[in-house]
């Protein structure tokens, strides 16, 4: 196996992959998060390893176990994920599959917030988390040659994702439709559209492992 990996098209290439949700603490027992199993990011990291890449896998608290053969970094919050990405640079490619919480609670409570018994409700103030993908995409020095984002959208998926690619400054966006009727969210299959500067390419619905293999191939080609 070692010999096969050593001959892969991504041999000697360093790829950063973020995956899973982030958890933003409210108090010691509560957090806010996005829905994300981590399955697609994990499958992608595994596919990149299979092509010989040196993968730094930065994951929030995901449902699925991390892949073998990666340099594993576990984080909880968006800010920790950003720090881990920065510490992992430089890289030839960076793929941002994580479902990062857009907001955190402005000031985490060190004590558990208690009901007061009179039905009054806590008011949480939020702060916006740093956009990790946009930060890396816009690096002036040491930017990875290929920066790939994901976009889980509803409604006009391709239009939303195309605008997002431009806004963030990344090279590619892997878009998918997560409307409830697609059954994609939480399932083992995915139907994605790969959006590059020169247009959008919709792939047929397939297993997340197959999406991962195909995307890893595209990444290898782009870096070759
Ligand atoms: N992302 C990131 N850091 C954030 C938010 C998002 O790195 N703070 C990355 C995600 O990993 C993904 C891409 O940006 O690759 C798009 O995430 P998405 O949530 O779709 O983008 P947003 O700009 O947060 O837009 P929206 O308002 O649709 O949530
Ligand atoms: Ca978001």
Coordinates of C-alpha atoms in Angstrom, one line a residue, residues 50-162:
X50 CA -5.4 7.5 -1.6
X51 CA -3.9 9.7 -4.3
X52 CA -0.8 10.2 -2.2
X53 CA -1.4 13.6 -0.7
X54 CA -0.1 14.7 2.6
X55 CA -3.5 15.8 4.2
X56 CA -4.0 18.0 7.3
X57 CA -7.6 17.2 8.4
X58 CA -9.0 19.9 10.6
X59 CA -12.4 18.8 12.0
X60 CA -15.0 20.0 14.4
X61 CA -17.1 17.6 16.4
X62 CA -18.3 15.3 13.6
X63 CA -20.5 12.2 13.7
X64 CA -18.2 10.1 11.6
X65 CA -14.7 9.0 12.6
X66 CA -11.8 10.8 11.0
X67 CA -10.0 9.0 8.1
X68 CA -6.8 7.1 8.6
X69 CA -3.5 8.4 7.4
X70 CA -4.1 12.2 7.9
X71 CA -2.5 14.7 10.1
X72 CA -5.6 15.1 12.4
X73 CA -6.4 18.4 14.2
X74 CA -9.6 18.4 16.3
X75 CA -11.2 21.8 17.1
X76 CA -14.5 23.0 18.6
X77 CA -15.0 26.6 17.5
X78 CA -14.6 28.6 14.3
X79 CA -11.9 30.6 15.8
X80 CA -9.9 27.5 16.7
X81 CA -10.5 26.2 13.2
X82 CA -9.1 29.4 11.7
X83 CA -6.0 29.2 13.9
X84 CA -5.5 25.5 12.9
X85 CA -5.7 26.4 9.2
X86 CA -3.2 29.2 9.6
X87 CA -0.9 26.9 11.5
X88 CA -1.1 24.2 8.8
X89 CA -0.2 26.6 6.0
X90 CA 1.6 26.6 3.5
X91 CA -0.4 24.1 1.4
X92 CA -0.8 23.4 -2.3
X93 CA -4.5 23.2 -1.9
X94 CA -7.1 23.9 0.8
X95 CA -10.6 22.5 0.7
X96 CA -13.2 24.0 3.1
X97 CA -15.9 21.3 3.6
X98 CA -16.7 22.4 7.2
X99 CA -20.1 23.8 8.1
X100 CA -18.7 26.7 10.2
X101 CA -21.2 28.4 12.5
X102 CA -21.6 32.0 11.2
X103 CA -22.2 33.4 14.7
X104 CA -20.9 32.8 18.1
X105 CA -22.3 34.1 21.4
X106 CA -20.6 37.4 22.0
X107 CA -19.7 36.5 25.6
X108 CA -19.7 32.9 26.7
X109 CA -21.1 32.5 30.2
X110 CA -18.6 30.7 32.6
X111 CA -21.6 29.5 34.7
X112 CA -24.6 27.6 33.5
X113 CA -27.4 29.9 32.6
X114 CA -30.3 29.0 34.9
X115 CA -34.1 29.4 34.4
X116 CA -35.3 31.9 36.9
X117 CA -38.5 30.1 37.6
X118 CA -40.6 33.0 36.5
X119 CA -40.4 32.3 32.8
X120 CA -38.2 35.1 31.8
X121 CA -36.0 34.3 28.8
X122 CA -32.3 34.8 28.3
X123 CA -31.2 37.2 25.6
X124 CA -28.1 36.1 23.7
X125 CA -26.0 38.6 21.9
X126 CA -24.1 37.3 18.9
X127 CA -20.8 38.1 17.2
X128 CA -19.9 37.1 13.6
X129 CA -17.2 34.5 13.2
X130 CA -14.3 35.0 10.9
X131 CA -14.7 33.7 7.4
X132 CA -11.9 31.2 7.1
X133 CA -12.3 30.4 3.4
X134 CA -12.5 34.1 2.4
X135 CA -9.4 34.9 4.5
X136 CA -7.3 32.2 2.8
X137 CA -8.7 33.0 -0.6
X138 CA -7.6 36.6 -0.3
X139 CA -4.1 35.9 1.1
X140 CA -1.6 38.2 -0.6
X141 CA 1.4 35.9 0.1
X142 CA 1.5 32.2 0.4
X143 CA -2.0 31.5 -0.9
X144 CA -2.6 27.9 -1.8
X145 CA -2.6 27.4 -5.6
X146 CA -6.1 25.9 -5.3
X147 CA -8.7 27.1 -2.8
X148 CA -12.1 25.2 -2.8
X149 CA -15.2 26.1 -0.9
X150 CA -18.5 24.2 -0.4
X151 CA -21.9 25.8 -0.5
X152 CA -25.0 24.1 0.8
X153 CA -27.9 26.1 -0.6
X154 CA -31.6 26.0 -1.2
X155 CA -33.7 27.6 -4.0
X156 CA -31.5 28.9 -6.9
X157 CA -28.5 26.8 -5.9
X158 CA -26.2 27.6 -8.9
X159 CA -26.9 31.3 -8.7
X160 CA -26.3 31.5 -5.0
X161 CA -23.1 29.4 -5.3
X162 CA -21.7 31.4 -8.2

